[in-house]
Amino acid sequence: MPEGPEIRRAADALSDAIAGLSIDHVRLPYHRLRPFGPRFRGQRITTFRTHGKALLTNFDNGWTIYSHNQLYGLWQVARPNDPLLPGRALRLELGHQDRCIRLYSATDISLWRTQNVAQHPFLSRLGPDILDPILTPETLVARLQSTRFQNQSLGKLYLDQRFLAGVGNYLRSEILFRAGVNGLCKPNQLNLKRLVRLARQTL
């Protein structure tokens, strides 16, 4: 499953391709989005925002497409006449003149009012995003020391999206290795110096 950094790179590529441009063609094969085509035509995508492994496509008319790639979802920047990727199901295509973005194979896709999207059942349970620039080592140490998380093994905790969003297996392994801690350890078994080192290696 793609982790937070991969989703952020995808968001950056999508933004470079089409953000700020008026959408002049729409394909919505996915049944949950199909009725909403008129809401996208003529609108501009203002931002592509990520939280953990979720990607939020924000439009200037106050609507947001929530998507989660899960295991098989894939975003692509293409030209409208480019053939579809083989072996994948197109979920949506949004284009401007000679460029478009496509989402394939994801099944967790929905449309939300931008002001309400934080209430999405997945987003509402997430902890802070590992790539959030305002997240500090001090904040992370405080979470590690909290009664909610201090008694969980680090190997399990770093996969818990409620603790920290966007971390998967490979990031967890790299963080724990660089911090020099065993995944079986719990935060309450580490002194402050080691917790600070873990937090800094995380960010």
mmCIF file of C-alpha atoms in Angstrom:
data_model
loop_
_atom_site.group_PDB
_atom_site.id
_atom_site.type_symbol
_atom_site.label_atom_id
_atom_site.label_comp_id
_atom_site.label_asym_id
_atom_site.label_seq_id
_atom_site.Cartn_x
_atom_site.Cartn_y
_atom_site.Cartn_z
ATOM 1 C CA MET A 1 0.000 0.000 0.000
ATOM 2 C CA PRO A 2 1.374 3.458 -0.855
ATOM 3 C CA GLU A 3 2.519 5.377 2.217
ATOM 4 C CA GLY A 4 2.282 9.068 3.021
ATOM 5 C CA PRO A 5 5.355 10.222 1.039
ATOM 6 C CA GLU A 6 4.186 8.417 -2.121
ATOM 7 C CA ILE A 7 0.747 10.006 -1.860
ATOM 8 C CA ARG A 8 2.334 13.426 -1.346
ATOM 9 C CA ARG A 9 4.508 12.970 -4.451
ATOM 10 C CA ALA A 10 1.414 11.974 -6.422
ATOM 11 C CA ALA A 11 -0.409 15.072 -5.158
ATOM 12 C CA ASP A 12 2.507 17.284 -6.200
ATOM 13 C CA ALA A 13 2.536 15.767 -9.696
ATOM 14 C CA LEU A 14 -1.228 16.238 -10.064
ATOM 15 C CA SER A 15 -0.946 19.824 -8.866
ATOM 16 C CA ASP A 16 1.827 20.604 -11.347
ATOM 17 C CA ALA A 17 -0.304 19.184 -14.150
ATOM 18 C CA ILE A 18 -3.706 20.741 -13.602
ATOM 19 C CA ALA A 19 -4.164 22.844 -10.452
ATOM 20 C CA GLY A 20 -5.672 26.255 -11.202
ATOM 21 C CA LEU A 21 -6.931 25.257 -14.658
ATOM 22 C CA SER A 22 -10.590 25.064 -15.643
ATOM 23 C CA ILE A 23 -11.834 21.490 -16.034
ATOM 24 C CA ASP A 24 -13.282 21.144 -19.540
ATOM 25 C CA HIS A 25 -13.791 17.403 -19.767
ATOM 26 C CA VAL A 26 -14.841 14.831 -17.214
ATOM 27 C CA ARG A 27 -15.099 11.042 -17.265
ATOM 28 C CA LEU A 28 -16.610 9.364 -14.228
ATOM 29 C CA PRO A 29 -17.023 5.623 -14.781
ATOM 30 C CA TYR A 30 -17.179 5.042 -11.019
ATOM 31 C CA HIS A 31 -20.828 4.727 -10.030
ATOM 32 C CA ARG A 32 -20.553 6.787 -6.840
ATOM 33 C CA LEU A 33 -19.224 9.809 -8.735
ATOM 34 C CA ARG A 34 -21.129 9.468 -12.013
ATOM 35 C CA PRO A 35 -24.099 11.694 -11.042
ATOM 36 C CA PHE A 36 -21.811 14.570 -10.069
ATOM 37 C CA GLY A 37 -20.137 15.326 -13.389
ATOM 38 C CA PRO A 38 -21.837 18.736 -13.788
ATOM 39 C CA ARG A 39 -20.339 19.869 -10.486
ATOM 40 C CA PHE A 40 -16.821 19.560 -11.895
ATOM 41 C CA ARG A 41 -17.135 20.938 -15.431
ATOM 42 C CA GLY A 42 -15.943 24.509 -15.662
ATOM 43 C CA GLN A 43 -14.536 24.437 -12.132
ATOM 44 C CA ARG A 44 -10.919 24.786 -11.089
ATOM 45 C CA ILE A 45 -8.989 22.481 -8.816
ATOM 46 C CA THR A 46 -7.524 24.736 -6.159
ATOM 47 C CA THR A 47 -5.355 22.261 -4.255
ATOM 48 C CA PHE A 48 -4.442 18.625 -3.882
ATOM 49 C CA ARG A 49 -4.059 18.012 -0.167
ATOM 50 C CA THR A 50 -2.953 14.858 1.599
ATOM 51 C CA HIS A 51 -3.557 13.521 5.075
ATOM 52 C CA GLY A 52 -1.785 10.274 5.699
ATOM 53 C CA LYS A 53 -2.624 7.991 2.797
ATOM 54 C CA ALA A 54 -5.728 9.930 1.725
ATOM 55 C CA LEU A 55 -5.760 12.502 -1.072
ATOM 56 C CA LEU A 56 -8.216 15.406 -1.182
ATOM 57 C CA THR A 57 -8.929 17.106 -4.505
ATOM 58 C CA ASN A 58 -10.386 20.529 -3.687
ATOM 59 C CA PHE A 59 -12.461 22.518 -6.197
ATOM 60 C CA ASP A 60 -13.196 26.223 -6.207
ATOM 61 C CA ASN A 61 -16.956 25.618 -5.901
ATOM 62 C CA GLY A 62 -16.621 24.199 -2.396
ATOM 63 C CA TRP A 63 -16.573 20.484 -3.238
ATOM 64 C CA THR A 64 -13.813 17.967 -2.520
ATOM 65 C CA ILE A 65 -13.167 14.492 -3.884
ATOM 66 C CA TYR A 66 -11.841 12.196 -1.166
ATOM 67 C CA SER A 67 -9.816 9.218 -2.398
ATOM 68 C CA HIS A 68 -7.719 6.522 -0.783
ATOM 69 C CA ASN A 69 -5.579 4.356 -3.044
ATOM 70 C CA GLN A 70 -5.655 1.345 -0.708
ATOM 71 C CA LEU A 71 -3.689 -1.503 -2.328
ATOM 72 C CA TYR A 72 -4.423 -0.992 -6.001
ATOM 73 C CA GLY A 73 -5.303 2.655 -6.599
ATOM 74 C CA LEU A 74 -3.051 4.698 -8.874
ATOM 75 C CA TRP A 75 -3.054 8.320 -10.050
ATOM 76 C CA GLN A 76 -1.711 9.153 -13.506
ATOM 77 C CA VAL A 77 -0.966 12.359 -15.404
ATOM 78 C CA ALA A 78 -1.741 11.822 -19.084
ATOM 79 C CA ARG A 79 -3.151 13.314 -22.285
ATOM 80 C CA PRO A 80 -6.836 12.784 -23.060
ATOM 81 C CA ASN A 81 -6.076 10.604 -26.093
ATOM 82 C CA ASP A 82 -3.545 8.422 -24.304
ATOM 83 C CA PRO A 83 -4.689 4.799 -23.963
ATOM 84 C CA LEU A 84 -5.847 3.679 -20.554
ATOM 85 C CA LEU A 85 -3.455 1.613 -18.491
ATOM 86 C CA PRO A 86 -4.029 -2.092 -19.151
ATOM 87 C CA GLY A 87 -5.415 -4.246 -16.381
ATOM 88 C CA ARG A 88 -6.766 -1.301 -14.397
ATOM 89 C CA ALA A 89 -10.250 0.150 -13.979
ATOM 90 C CA LEU A 90 -10.606 3.869 -14.643
ATOM 91 C CA ARG A 91 -12.442 5.595 -11.795
ATOM 92 C CA LEU A 92 -12.240 9.225 -12.866
ATOM 93 C CA GLU A 93 -10.605 11.496 -15.408
ATOM 94 C CA LEU A 94 -10.478 15.285 -15.143
ATOM 95 C CA GLY A 95 -8.923 17.271 -17.948
ATOM 96 C CA HIS A 96 -8.021 20.675 -19.307
ATOM 97 C CA GLN A 97 -7.320 20.929 -23.039
ATOM 98 C CA ASP A 98 -4.316 18.686 -23.740
ATOM 99 C CA ARG A 99 -3.757 17.298 -20.255
ATOM 100 C CA CYS A 100 -5.686 15.205 -17.778
ATOM 101 C CA ILE A 101 -5.382 13.329 -14.521
ATOM 102 C CA ARG A 102 -6.723 9.824 -14.039
ATOM 103 C CA LEU A 103 -7.449 7.698 -11.010
ATOM 104 C CA TYR A 104 -7.441 3.946 -11.496
ATOM 105 C CA SER A 105 -8.673 0.983 -9.459
ATOM 106 C CA ALA A 106 -9.320 2.739 -6.134
ATOM 107 C CA THR A 107 -12.663 1.915 -4.504
ATOM 108 C CA ASP A 108 -12.661 4.335 -1.563
ATOM 109 C CA ILE A 109 -13.807 7.495 -3.358
ATOM 110 C CA SER A 110 -16.494 9.960 -2.339
ATOM 111 C CA LEU A 111 -17.608 13.555 -2.814
ATOM 112 C CA TRP A 112 -17.813 15.942 0.127
ATOM 113 C CA ARG A 113 -18.454 19.568 0.840
ATOM 114 C CA THR A 114 -14.974 20.913 1.503
ATOM 115 C CA GLN A 115 -16.040 22.358 4.835
ATOM 116 C CA ASN A 116 -17.277 18.935 5.971
ATOM 117 C CA VAL A 117 -14.619 16.592 4.593
ATOM 118 C CA ALA A 118 -12.782 16.414 7.935
ATOM 119 C CA GLN A 119 -15.838 14.494 9.172
ATOM 120 C CA HIS A 120 -15.084 11.617 6.786
ATOM 121 C CA PRO A 121 -15.004 8.455 8.943
ATOM 122 C CA PHE A 122 -11.387 7.722 7.992
ATOM 123 C CA LEU A 123 -10.042 11.271 8.255
ATOM 124 C CA SER A 124 -11.768 11.939 11.558
ATOM 125 C CA ARG A 125 -9.826 9.107 13.211
ATOM 126 C CA LEU A 126 -6.370 10.046 11.936
ATOM 127 C CA GLY A 127 -3.534 11.381 14.016
ATOM 128 C CA PRO A 128 -1.267 14.163 12.742
ATOM 129 C CA ASP A 129 0.240 13.730 9.288
ATOM 130 C CA ILE A 130 3.894 12.656 9.354
ATOM 131 C CA LEU A 131 4.603 15.217 6.602
ATOM 132 C CA ASP A 132 2.790 18.114 8.265
ATOM 133 C CA PRO A 133 5.358 20.944 8.492
ATOM 134 C CA ILE A 134 3.926 22.148 11.807
ATOM 135 C CA LEU A 135 4.431 18.760 13.486
ATOM 136 C CA THR A 136 7.367 19.030 15.910
ATOM 137 C CA PRO A 137 9.452 16.490 17.844
ATOM 138 C CA GLU A 138 8.012 17.967 21.038
ATOM 139 C CA THR A 139 4.467 17.228 19.896
ATOM 140 C CA LEU A 140 5.437 13.700 18.957
ATOM 141 C CA VAL A 141 7.151 13.069 22.304
ATOM 142 C CA ALA A 142 3.989 14.255 24.048
ATOM 143 C CA ARG A 143 1.948 11.745 22.038
ATOM 144 C CA LEU A 144 4.397 8.957 22.856
ATOM 145 C CA GLN A 145 4.086 9.802 26.556
ATOM 146 C CA SER A 146 0.292 10.084 26.522
ATOM 147 C CA THR A 147 -1.754 7.508 28.405
ATOM 148 C CA ARG A 148 -3.407 6.547 25.129
ATOM 149 C CA PHE A 149 -0.196 5.425 23.421
ATOM 150 C CA GLN A 150 2.576 4.934 26.002
ATOM 151 C CA ASN A 151 1.849 1.268 26.715
ATOM 152 C CA GLN A 152 1.739 0.007 23.119
ATOM 153 C CA SER A 153 4.674 -1.654 21.394
ATOM 154 C CA LEU A 154 6.377 0.727 18.974
ATOM 155 C CA GLY A 155 6.132 -1.771 16.143
ATOM 156 C CA LYS A 156 2.363 -1.764 16.479
ATOM 157 C CA LEU A 157 2.043 1.903 17.384
ATOM 158 C CA TYR A 158 3.829 3.166 14.275
ATOM 159 C CA LEU A 159 1.296 1.397 12.068
ATOM 160 C CA ASP A 160 -1.623 2.878 13.994
ATOM 161 C CA GLN A 161 -2.889 5.744 11.839
ATOM 162 C CA ARG A 162 -4.573 7.241 14.903
ATOM 163 C CA PHE A 163 -1.122 7.836 16.361
ATOM 164 C CA LEU A 164 0.590 9.146 13.245
ATOM 165 C CA ALA A 165 -0.923 9.210 9.771
ATOM 166 C CA GLY A 166 0.995 8.160 6.680
ATOM 167 C CA VAL A 167 3.391 5.570 8.115
ATOM 168 C CA GLY A 168 3.495 2.044 6.711
ATOM 169 C CA ASN A 169 5.791 -0.942 7.024
ATOM 170 C CA TYR A 170 8.885 0.413 5.314
ATOM 171 C CA LEU A 171 8.803 3.808 7.042
ATOM 172 C CA ARG A 172 8.222 2.187 10.403
ATOM 173 C CA SER A 173 11.193 -0.118 9.931
ATOM 174 C CA GLU A 174 13.479 2.717 8.836
ATOM 175 C CA ILE A 175 12.412 5.015 11.687
ATOM 176 C CA LEU A 176 12.920 2.395 14.386
ATOM 177 C CA PHE A 177 16.254 1.319 12.904
ATOM 178 C CA ARG A 178 17.609 4.867 12.731
ATOM 179 C CA ALA A 179 16.385 5.575 16.249
ATOM 180 C CA GLY A 180 18.045 2.401 17.525
ATOM 181 C CA VAL A 181 14.952 1.032 19.233
ATOM 182 C CA ASN A 182 13.342 -2.391 19.121
ATOM 183 C CA GLY A 183 9.808 -2.585 17.802
ATOM 184 C CA LEU A 184 8.809 -4.613 20.848
ATOM 185 C CA CYS A 185 9.671 -1.723 23.174
ATOM 186 C CA LYS A 186 6.941 0.515 24.500
ATOM 187 C CA PRO A 187 7.267 4.297 24.850
ATOM 188 C CA ASN A 188 7.009 4.059 28.636
ATOM 189 C CA GLN A 189 10.125 1.856 28.627
ATOM 190 C CA LEU A 190 12.258 4.577 27.022
ATOM 191 C CA ASN A 191 13.818 7.523 28.822
ATOM 192 C CA LEU A 192 13.274 11.058 27.582
ATOM 193 C CA LYS A 193 16.541 11.163 25.636
ATOM 194 C CA ARG A 194 15.590 8.077 23.630
ATOM 195 C CA LEU A 195 12.052 9.352 23.067
ATOM 196 C CA VAL A 196 13.427 12.614 21.695
ATOM 197 C CA ARG A 197 15.771 10.723 19.386
ATOM 198 C CA LEU A 198 12.872 8.578 18.176
ATOM 199 C CA ALA A 199 10.736 11.653 17.534
ATOM 200 C CA ARG A 200 13.510 13.379 15.587
ATOM 201 C CA GLN A 201 14.168 10.307 13.459
ATOM 202 C CA THR A 202 10.444 10.075 12.769
ATOM 203 C CA LEU A 203 10.325 13.574 11.327
#
